[in-house]
């Protein structure tokens, strides 16, 4: 079976598909991409179905060698790329030849890039998913980030030829080029356990993503949110993008590797259409939160899905 060989792993590179959905009630975390839209775009450009496994590349990218000729696509954060002697910016699809070396160089914008190969990465599935969940060491390659010397088997390329069209940057989620992002939120599920002005405080000033952040969640520093009945509740499910608030009053934005349940009150939840933007944040970036209505959240998600479906249709 053809494979991709890891010469240098990068800072944090993991195998991710759409995630291990359907097992959260049993205590199994979802994992999957931090930026699901960019991952879907990469798979579309490589000619893969949306659930094919890709590489998620964080802040500093890997050096890879390919066994065979293969369509490759990169989306999300933008990096300077070298394919043998050819140099270019990531954000499109291209063909690599047998023995070719792909190197990631300087990061230009964003935090996480997604690399897809035609046929996907064929690592062993665990509970119907190849997604790497780092805290429980499930999926991917031994449940861990890539290391030098790893061999990533590739599945058979799709029967149809993939498009080599490049996706324009406007089709890619905002990669936070200036380090600032606005995330829309819906109140709850426990906004009643906070002071009456908590949602106003949440929107009153930007929050900084602290260095104590990872794929489980972003610890934020900004206006404190006050509890009215203490900072502990009976543990309940933790949806993607929820803002849980411990006793410090500083919210934690839960992301892909989040725990399945938690015992802190949750003041608000980032809408699904903005998760991709959140996934491109890194330490030092800032977030402005904006409360929106359910109708606005649904309209944003429908619009995003229509754009993605149109892009996928154009690449077939």
mmCIF file of C-alpha atoms in Angstrom:
data_model
loop_
_atom_site.group_PDB
_atom_site.id
_atom_site.type_symbol
_atom_site.label_atom_id
_atom_site.label_comp_id
_atom_site.label_asym_id
_atom_site.label_seq_id
_atom_site.Cartn_x
_atom_site.Cartn_y
_atom_site.Cartn_z
ATOM 1 C CA UNK A 1 0.000 0.000 0.000
ATOM 2 C CA UNK A 2 1.343 3.431 -0.959
ATOM 3 C CA UNK A 3 2.192 5.715 1.926
ATOM 4 C CA UNK A 4 3.373 9.145 2.974
ATOM 5 C CA UNK A 5 6.548 9.149 5.080
ATOM 6 C CA UNK A 6 7.146 11.684 7.846
ATOM 7 C CA UNK A 7 10.640 13.198 7.774
ATOM 8 C CA UNK A 8 9.780 16.037 10.170
ATOM 9 C CA UNK A 9 6.460 16.065 12.040
ATOM 10 C CA UNK A 10 5.915 19.782 12.583
ATOM 11 C CA UNK A 11 4.793 21.240 15.896
ATOM 12 C CA UNK A 12 1.503 19.325 16.227
ATOM 13 C CA UNK A 13 0.318 17.274 13.251
ATOM 14 C CA UNK A 14 -2.478 14.747 13.721
ATOM 15 C CA UNK A 15 -4.689 12.524 11.586
ATOM 16 C CA UNK A 16 -8.281 13.832 11.650
ATOM 17 C CA UNK A 17 -11.489 12.886 9.910
ATOM 18 C CA UNK A 18 -14.923 14.366 10.729
ATOM 19 C CA UNK A 19 -14.778 12.949 14.263
ATOM 20 C CA UNK A 20 -16.032 10.095 16.401
ATOM 21 C CA UNK A 21 -19.680 11.119 16.539
ATOM 22 C CA UNK A 22 -22.325 9.027 18.305
ATOM 23 C CA UNK A 23 -20.332 7.912 21.355
ATOM 24 C CA UNK A 24 -20.333 10.987 23.597
ATOM 25 C CA UNK A 25 -23.081 9.461 25.796
ATOM 26 C CA UNK A 26 -20.636 6.614 26.501
ATOM 27 C CA UNK A 27 -17.850 8.992 27.540
ATOM 28 C CA UNK A 28 -15.957 8.904 24.219
ATOM 29 C CA UNK A 29 -14.939 12.331 22.939
ATOM 30 C CA UNK A 30 -15.625 13.388 19.357
ATOM 31 C CA UNK A 31 -12.205 14.808 18.326
ATOM 32 C CA UNK A 32 -12.067 15.675 14.579
ATOM 33 C CA UNK A 33 -10.917 18.918 12.959
ATOM 34 C CA UNK A 34 -10.684 22.209 14.798
ATOM 35 C CA UNK A 35 -11.695 23.910 11.518
ATOM 36 C CA UNK A 36 -14.198 21.532 9.872
ATOM 37 C CA UNK A 37 -14.829 23.808 6.898
ATOM 38 C CA UNK A 38 -11.180 23.959 5.833
ATOM 39 C CA UNK A 39 -10.887 20.192 6.203
ATOM 40 C CA UNK A 40 -13.954 19.709 3.997
ATOM 41 C CA UNK A 41 -12.502 22.045 1.375
ATOM 42 C CA UNK A 42 -9.210 20.139 1.348
ATOM 43 C CA UNK A 43 -11.014 16.827 0.850
ATOM 44 C CA UNK A 44 -13.123 18.269 -1.963
ATOM 45 C CA UNK A 45 -10.037 19.568 -3.785
ATOM 46 C CA UNK A 46 -8.364 16.155 -3.418
ATOM 47 C CA UNK A 47 -11.420 14.403 -4.849
ATOM 48 C CA UNK A 48 -12.302 12.712 -1.551
ATOM 49 C CA UNK A 49 -15.620 12.324 0.266
ATOM 50 C CA UNK A 50 -16.022 14.722 3.212
ATOM 51 C CA UNK A 51 -15.290 12.012 5.802
ATOM 52 C CA UNK A 52 -11.832 11.049 4.459
ATOM 53 C CA UNK A 53 -8.963 11.347 6.932
ATOM 54 C CA UNK A 54 -6.594 14.292 6.509
ATOM 55 C CA UNK A 55 -3.680 15.815 8.396
ATOM 56 C CA UNK A 56 -4.325 18.755 10.712
ATOM 57 C CA UNK A 57 -1.185 20.921 10.860
ATOM 58 C CA UNK A 58 -0.766 23.438 13.681
ATOM 59 C CA UNK A 59 1.487 26.536 13.568
ATOM 60 C CA UNK A 60 4.554 24.780 12.103
ATOM 61 C CA UNK A 61 4.212 22.192 9.363
ATOM 62 C CA UNK A 62 5.840 18.862 8.530
ATOM 63 C CA UNK A 63 8.187 17.551 5.870
ATOM 64 C CA UNK A 64 6.699 14.612 3.954
ATOM 65 C CA UNK A 65 7.864 12.178 1.252
ATOM 66 C CA UNK A 66 5.377 10.447 -1.069
ATOM 67 C CA UNK A 67 5.624 6.877 -2.367
ATOM 68 C CA UNK A 68 3.545 7.392 -5.495
ATOM 69 C CA UNK A 69 1.914 10.003 -7.692
ATOM 70 C CA UNK A 70 -0.954 11.474 -5.733
ATOM 71 C CA UNK A 71 -3.318 14.438 -5.825
ATOM 72 C CA UNK A 72 -2.745 16.624 -2.748
ATOM 73 C CA UNK A 73 -4.735 19.590 -1.474
ATOM 74 C CA UNK A 74 -4.079 22.062 1.342
ATOM 75 C CA UNK A 75 -6.614 24.432 2.871
ATOM 76 C CA UNK A 76 -7.026 26.551 6.006
ATOM 77 C CA UNK A 77 -4.038 28.408 7.416
ATOM 78 C CA UNK A 78 -1.656 29.609 4.725
ATOM 79 C CA UNK A 79 1.961 28.449 4.656
ATOM 80 C CA UNK A 80 4.889 28.836 2.315
ATOM 81 C CA UNK A 81 5.275 25.432 0.648
ATOM 82 C CA UNK A 82 8.164 23.765 -1.180
ATOM 83 C CA UNK A 83 7.475 20.768 -3.436
ATOM 84 C CA UNK A 84 10.969 19.606 -4.356
ATOM 85 C CA UNK A 85 12.347 22.769 -6.020
ATOM 86 C CA UNK A 86 8.994 24.474 -6.612
ATOM 87 C CA UNK A 87 7.855 27.065 -4.054
ATOM 88 C CA UNK A 88 4.356 28.502 -3.621
ATOM 89 C CA UNK A 89 1.721 29.474 -1.043
ATOM 90 C CA UNK A 90 -0.671 26.809 0.175
ATOM 91 C CA UNK A 91 -4.365 27.012 -0.629
ATOM 92 C CA UNK A 92 -5.067 24.715 -3.569
ATOM 93 C CA UNK A 93 -4.641 21.301 -5.172
ATOM 94 C CA UNK A 94 -1.614 19.897 -6.990
ATOM 95 C CA UNK A 95 -0.037 16.582 -7.992
ATOM 96 C CA UNK A 96 3.055 15.135 -6.324
ATOM 97 C CA UNK A 97 5.240 12.557 -8.050
ATOM 98 C CA UNK A 98 6.801 9.360 -6.672
ATOM 99 C CA UNK A 99 9.568 10.222 -4.231
ATOM 100 C CA UNK A 100 8.549 13.893 -4.063
ATOM 101 C CA UNK A 101 9.272 15.865 -0.894
ATOM 102 C CA UNK A 102 6.746 18.377 0.430
ATOM 103 C CA UNK A 103 8.017 20.887 3.002
ATOM 104 C CA UNK A 104 6.043 23.419 5.021
ATOM 105 C CA UNK A 105 7.833 26.703 5.567
ATOM 106 C CA UNK A 106 6.830 30.023 7.100
ATOM 107 C CA UNK A 107 3.269 30.415 8.321
ATOM 108 C CA UNK A 108 1.614 33.416 6.652
ATOM 109 C CA UNK A 109 -1.806 33.509 8.318
ATOM 110 C CA UNK A 110 -4.093 31.362 10.430
ATOM 111 C CA UNK A 111 -3.203 28.590 12.857
ATOM 112 C CA UNK A 112 -4.276 25.241 11.355
ATOM 113 C CA UNK A 113 -3.921 23.865 7.834
ATOM 114 C CA UNK A 114 -5.446 20.667 6.451
ATOM 115 C CA UNK A 115 -3.608 18.397 4.031
ATOM 116 C CA UNK A 116 -5.660 15.862 2.085
ATOM 117 C CA UNK A 117 -4.367 13.193 -0.308
ATOM 118 C CA UNK A 118 -6.509 11.479 -2.933
ATOM 119 C CA UNK A 119 -7.825 8.341 -1.266
ATOM 120 C CA UNK A 120 -7.394 9.681 2.260
ATOM 121 C CA UNK A 121 -5.069 8.438 4.983
ATOM 122 C CA UNK A 122 -5.902 4.793 5.691
ATOM 123 C CA UNK A 123 -4.976 4.497 9.364
ATOM 124 C CA UNK A 124 -6.898 1.910 11.423
ATOM 125 C CA UNK A 125 -10.376 3.171 12.402
ATOM 126 C CA UNK A 126 -11.365 3.154 16.077
ATOM 127 C CA UNK A 127 -15.115 3.250 16.770
ATOM 128 C CA UNK A 128 -15.785 4.063 13.109
ATOM 129 C CA UNK A 129 -13.370 7.009 12.977
ATOM 130 C CA UNK A 130 -9.688 7.682 12.251
ATOM 131 C CA UNK A 131 -9.716 10.950 14.211
ATOM 132 C CA UNK A 132 -6.900 11.363 16.745
ATOM 133 C CA UNK A 133 -8.080 12.177 20.272
ATOM 134 C CA UNK A 134 -4.907 13.116 22.106
ATOM 135 C CA UNK A 135 -6.108 12.964 25.760
ATOM 136 C CA UNK A 136 -7.423 9.375 25.458
ATOM 137 C CA UNK A 137 -4.876 8.259 22.818
ATOM 138 C CA UNK A 138 -7.534 7.013 20.392
ATOM 139 C CA UNK A 139 -7.359 6.948 16.595
ATOM 140 C CA UNK A 140 -4.802 8.209 14.097
ATOM 141 C CA UNK A 141 -1.391 6.638 14.704
ATOM 142 C CA UNK A 142 -1.536 5.298 18.243
ATOM 143 C CA UNK A 143 -3.656 8.223 19.377
ATOM 144 C CA UNK A 144 -0.711 10.623 19.191
ATOM 145 C CA UNK A 145 0.733 13.400 17.090
ATOM 146 C CA UNK A 146 3.021 12.408 14.222
ATOM 147 C CA UNK A 147 6.725 11.835 14.852
ATOM 148 C CA UNK A 148 9.685 11.512 12.492
ATOM 149 C CA UNK A 149 9.775 8.093 10.848
ATOM 150 C CA UNK A 150 6.005 7.562 10.811
ATOM 151 C CA UNK A 151 4.447 5.905 7.772
ATOM 152 C CA UNK A 152 0.948 7.034 6.791
ATOM 153 C CA UNK A 153 -0.783 4.510 4.502
ATOM 154 C CA UNK A 154 -2.968 6.010 1.773
ATOM 155 C CA UNK A 155 -6.231 4.594 0.494
ATOM 156 C CA UNK A 156 -6.904 3.911 -3.200
ATOM 157 C CA UNK A 157 -7.398 7.173 -5.124
ATOM 158 C CA UNK A 158 -10.979 7.950 -6.165
ATOM 159 C CA UNK A 159 -11.976 6.472 -9.545
ATOM 160 C CA UNK A 160 -12.659 9.889 -11.026
ATOM 161 C CA UNK A 161 -9.820 12.371 -11.618
ATOM 162 C CA UNK A 162 -9.802 15.141 -9.038
ATOM 163 C CA UNK A 163 -9.922 18.751 -10.129
ATOM 164 C CA UNK A 164 -6.665 20.697 -9.921
ATOM 165 C CA UNK A 165 -8.518 23.990 -9.598
ATOM 166 C CA UNK A 166 -7.283 26.291 -6.864
ATOM 167 C CA UNK A 167 -9.803 27.621 -4.369
ATOM 168 C CA UNK A 168 -9.626 31.368 -3.988
ATOM 169 C CA UNK A 169 -8.820 32.662 -0.475
ATOM 170 C CA UNK A 170 -12.352 34.122 -0.169
ATOM 171 C CA UNK A 171 -13.743 30.557 -0.202
ATOM 172 C CA UNK A 172 -11.637 29.613 2.818
ATOM 173 C CA UNK A 173 -12.800 30.533 6.350
ATOM 174 C CA UNK A 174 -11.347 33.742 7.709
ATOM 175 C CA UNK A 175 -7.903 32.692 8.916
ATOM 176 C CA UNK A 176 -7.717 35.638 11.330
ATOM 177 C CA UNK A 177 -4.868 37.430 9.504
ATOM 178 C CA UNK A 178 -4.792 40.284 12.032
ATOM 179 C CA UNK A 179 -5.169 38.061 15.088
ATOM 180 C CA UNK A 180 -8.730 39.233 15.775
ATOM 181 C CA UNK A 181 -11.982 37.359 15.265
ATOM 182 C CA UNK A 182 -15.664 37.922 15.976
ATOM 183 C CA UNK A 183 -17.603 34.852 17.080
ATOM 184 C CA UNK A 184 -21.404 34.842 17.233
ATOM 185 C CA UNK A 185 -22.961 33.065 20.206
ATOM 186 C CA UNK A 186 -26.342 31.881 21.423
ATOM 187 C CA UNK A 187 -27.125 32.295 25.137
ATOM 188 C CA UNK A 188 -26.997 29.201 27.331
ATOM 189 C CA UNK A 189 -27.478 26.465 28.131
ATOM 190 C CA UNK A 190 -27.049 27.812 31.696
ATOM 191 C CA UNK A 191 -27.075 31.584 31.202
ATOM 192 C CA UNK A 192 -29.608 31.798 34.055
ATOM 193 C CA UNK A 193 -26.816 30.919 36.521
ATOM 194 C CA UNK A 194 -24.983 34.175 35.758
ATOM 195 C CA UNK A 195 -25.610 37.785 36.684
ATOM 196 C CA UNK A 196 -28.107 39.720 34.584
ATOM 197 C CA UNK A 197 -25.298 41.657 32.894
ATOM 198 C CA UNK A 198 -23.131 38.601 32.083
ATOM 199 C CA UNK A 199 -23.948 38.553 28.367
ATOM 200 C CA UNK A 200 -23.287 42.297 28.199
ATOM 201 C CA UNK A 201 -19.947 41.748 29.920
ATOM 202 C CA UNK A 202 -19.134 38.945 27.455
ATOM 203 C CA UNK A 203 -19.582 41.421 24.594
ATOM 204 C CA UNK A 204 -18.020 44.425 26.313
ATOM 205 C CA UNK A 205 -14.351 43.835 25.421
ATOM 206 C CA UNK A 206 -12.188 41.329 23.535
ATOM 207 C CA UNK A 207 -10.923 38.149 25.151
ATOM 208 C CA UNK A 208 -7.356 36.963 24.613
ATOM 209 C CA UNK A 209 -6.550 33.329 23.839
ATOM 210 C CA UNK A 210 -3.977 32.395 26.476
ATOM 211 C CA UNK A 211 -0.985 30.062 26.016
ATOM 212 C CA UNK A 212 -2.814 27.504 28.223
ATOM 213 C CA UNK A 213 -4.954 26.532 25.227
ATOM 214 C CA UNK A 214 -5.043 23.391 23.119
ATOM 215 C CA UNK A 215 -7.372 21.185 21.069
ATOM 216 C CA UNK A 216 -9.539 20.568 24.157
ATOM 217 C CA UNK A 217 -10.308 24.230 24.554
ATOM 218 C CA UNK A 218 -9.131 27.827 24.661
ATOM 219 C CA UNK A 219 -8.609 29.420 28.067
ATOM 220 C CA UNK A 220 -9.600 33.062 27.654
ATOM 221 C CA UNK A 221 -8.645 36.223 29.511
ATOM 222 C CA UNK A 222 -11.021 39.162 29.518
ATOM 223 C CA UNK A 223 -14.039 40.561 31.368
ATOM 224 C CA UNK A 224 -14.970 38.298 34.286
ATOM 225 C CA UNK A 225 -18.426 36.703 34.206
ATOM 226 C CA UNK A 226 -20.154 36.538 37.586
ATOM 227 C CA UNK A 227 -22.043 33.470 38.833
ATOM 228 C CA UNK A 228 -25.171 33.872 40.933
ATOM 229 C CA UNK A 229 -25.455 30.327 42.382
ATOM 230 C CA UNK A 230 -21.872 29.150 42.507
ATOM 231 C CA UNK A 231 -19.506 27.813 39.859
ATOM 232 C CA UNK A 232 -20.435 24.117 40.143
ATOM 233 C CA UNK A 233 -23.337 22.223 38.605
ATOM 234 C CA UNK A 234 -24.179 18.578 38.105
ATOM 235 C CA UNK A 235 -22.086 17.535 35.101
ATOM 236 C CA UNK A 236 -23.939 17.620 31.810
ATOM 237 C CA UNK A 237 -22.975 17.323 28.092
ATOM 238 C CA UNK A 238 -20.482 19.766 26.597
ATOM 239 C CA UNK A 239 -21.337 20.736 23.012
ATOM 240 C CA UNK A 240 -18.723 21.966 20.571
ATOM 241 C CA UNK A 241 -18.100 25.691 20.976
ATOM 242 C CA UNK A 242 -19.662 26.077 24.416
ATOM 243 C CA UNK A 243 -18.268 28.664 26.854
ATOM 244 C CA UNK A 244 -17.993 27.113 30.305
ATOM 245 C CA UNK A 245 -17.072 29.418 33.169
ATOM 246 C CA UNK A 246 -15.192 28.191 36.279
ATOM 247 C CA UNK A 247 -14.996 30.079 39.580
ATOM 248 C CA UNK A 248 -12.397 32.512 38.182
ATOM 249 C CA UNK A 249 -15.067 34.029 35.909
ATOM 250 C CA UNK A 250 -12.762 33.595 32.891
ATOM 251 C CA UNK A 251 -14.503 31.506 30.194
ATOM 252 C CA UNK A 252 -13.109 28.407 28.493
ATOM 253 C CA UNK A 253 -14.132 27.847 24.857
ATOM 254 C CA UNK A 254 -14.448 24.074 24.407
ATOM 255 C CA UNK A 255 -13.231 22.722 21.071
ATOM 256 C CA UNK A 256 -12.675 19.436 19.210
ATOM 257 C CA UNK A 257 -10.959 17.355 21.937
ATOM 258 C CA UNK A 258 -13.318 18.568 24.690
ATOM 259 C CA UNK A 259 -14.431 16.265 27.473
ATOM 260 C CA UNK A 260 -17.869 14.679 27.028
ATOM 261 C CA UNK A 261 -19.395 16.400 30.064
ATOM 262 C CA UNK A 262 -18.484 19.125 32.505
ATOM 263 C CA UNK A 263 -19.558 20.591 35.830
ATOM 264 C CA UNK A 264 -19.148 24.320 35.207
ATOM 265 C CA UNK A 265 -22.072 26.518 34.113
ATOM 266 C CA UNK A 266 -22.084 27.403 30.419
ATOM 267 C CA UNK A 267 -23.003 30.979 29.600
ATOM 268 C CA UNK A 268 -23.179 30.781 25.782
ATOM 269 C CA UNK A 269 -22.317 28.637 22.749
ATOM 270 C CA UNK A 270 -20.525 29.652 19.535
ATOM 271 C CA UNK A 271 -22.796 29.057 16.546
ATOM 272 C CA UNK A 272 -21.888 26.194 14.226
ATOM 273 C CA UNK A 273 -21.179 28.490 11.277
ATOM 274 C CA UNK A 274 -18.399 30.235 13.272
ATOM 275 C CA UNK A 275 -16.610 27.131 14.580
ATOM 276 C CA UNK A 276 -14.274 27.217 11.559
ATOM 277 C CA UNK A 277 -13.167 30.740 12.469
ATOM 278 C CA UNK A 278 -12.604 29.685 16.089
ATOM 279 C CA UNK A 279 -10.517 26.771 14.812
ATOM 280 C CA UNK A 280 -8.058 29.194 13.221
ATOM 281 C CA UNK A 281 -7.309 30.984 16.501
ATOM 282 C CA UNK A 282 -4.084 30.546 18.411
ATOM 283 C CA UNK A 283 -2.404 31.896 21.566
ATOM 284 C CA UNK A 284 -2.303 35.687 21.555
ATOM 285 C CA UNK A 285 -5.280 36.100 19.230
ATOM 286 C CA UNK A 286 -8.351 37.986 20.416
ATOM 287 C CA UNK A 287 -12.064 37.207 20.261
ATOM 288 C CA UNK A 288 -15.007 39.603 20.261
ATOM 289 C CA UNK A 289 -18.234 37.776 21.139
ATOM 290 C CA UNK A 290 -21.566 38.869 19.689
ATOM 291 C CA UNK A 291 -24.914 37.464 20.810
ATOM 292 C CA UNK A 292 -27.195 36.580 17.897
ATOM 293 C CA UNK A 293 -30.645 35.029 17.450
ATOM 294 C CA UNK A 294 -31.436 31.417 16.557
ATOM 295 C CA UNK A 295 -32.788 32.631 13.212
ATOM 296 C CA UNK A 296 -29.487 34.380 12.466
ATOM 297 C CA UNK A 297 -27.531 31.280 13.512
ATOM 298 C CA UNK A 298 -29.594 29.031 11.225
ATOM 299 C CA UNK A 299 -29.327 31.468 8.318
ATOM 300 C CA UNK A 300 -25.537 31.602 8.714
ATOM 301 C CA UNK A 301 -25.277 27.798 8.771
ATOM 302 C CA UNK A 302 -27.563 27.367 5.749
ATOM 303 C CA UNK A 303 -25.573 29.961 3.807
ATOM 304 C CA UNK A 304 -22.281 28.295 4.697
ATOM 305 C CA UNK A 305 -23.560 24.858 3.708
ATOM 306 C CA UNK A 306 -24.853 26.152 0.361
ATOM 307 C CA UNK A 307 -21.472 27.691 -0.439
ATOM 308 C CA UNK A 308 -19.669 24.462 0.457
ATOM 309 C CA UNK A 309 -22.043 22.312 -1.597
ATOM 310 C CA UNK A 310 -21.633 24.638 -4.594
ATOM 311 C CA UNK A 311 -17.848 24.429 -4.269
ATOM 312 C CA UNK A 312 -17.940 20.618 -4.028
ATOM 313 C CA UNK A 313 -20.174 20.429 -7.102
ATOM 314 C CA UNK A 314 -17.809 22.692 -9.063
ATOM 315 C CA UNK A 315 -14.819 20.474 -8.171
ATOM 316 C CA UNK A 316 -16.448 17.219 -9.319
#
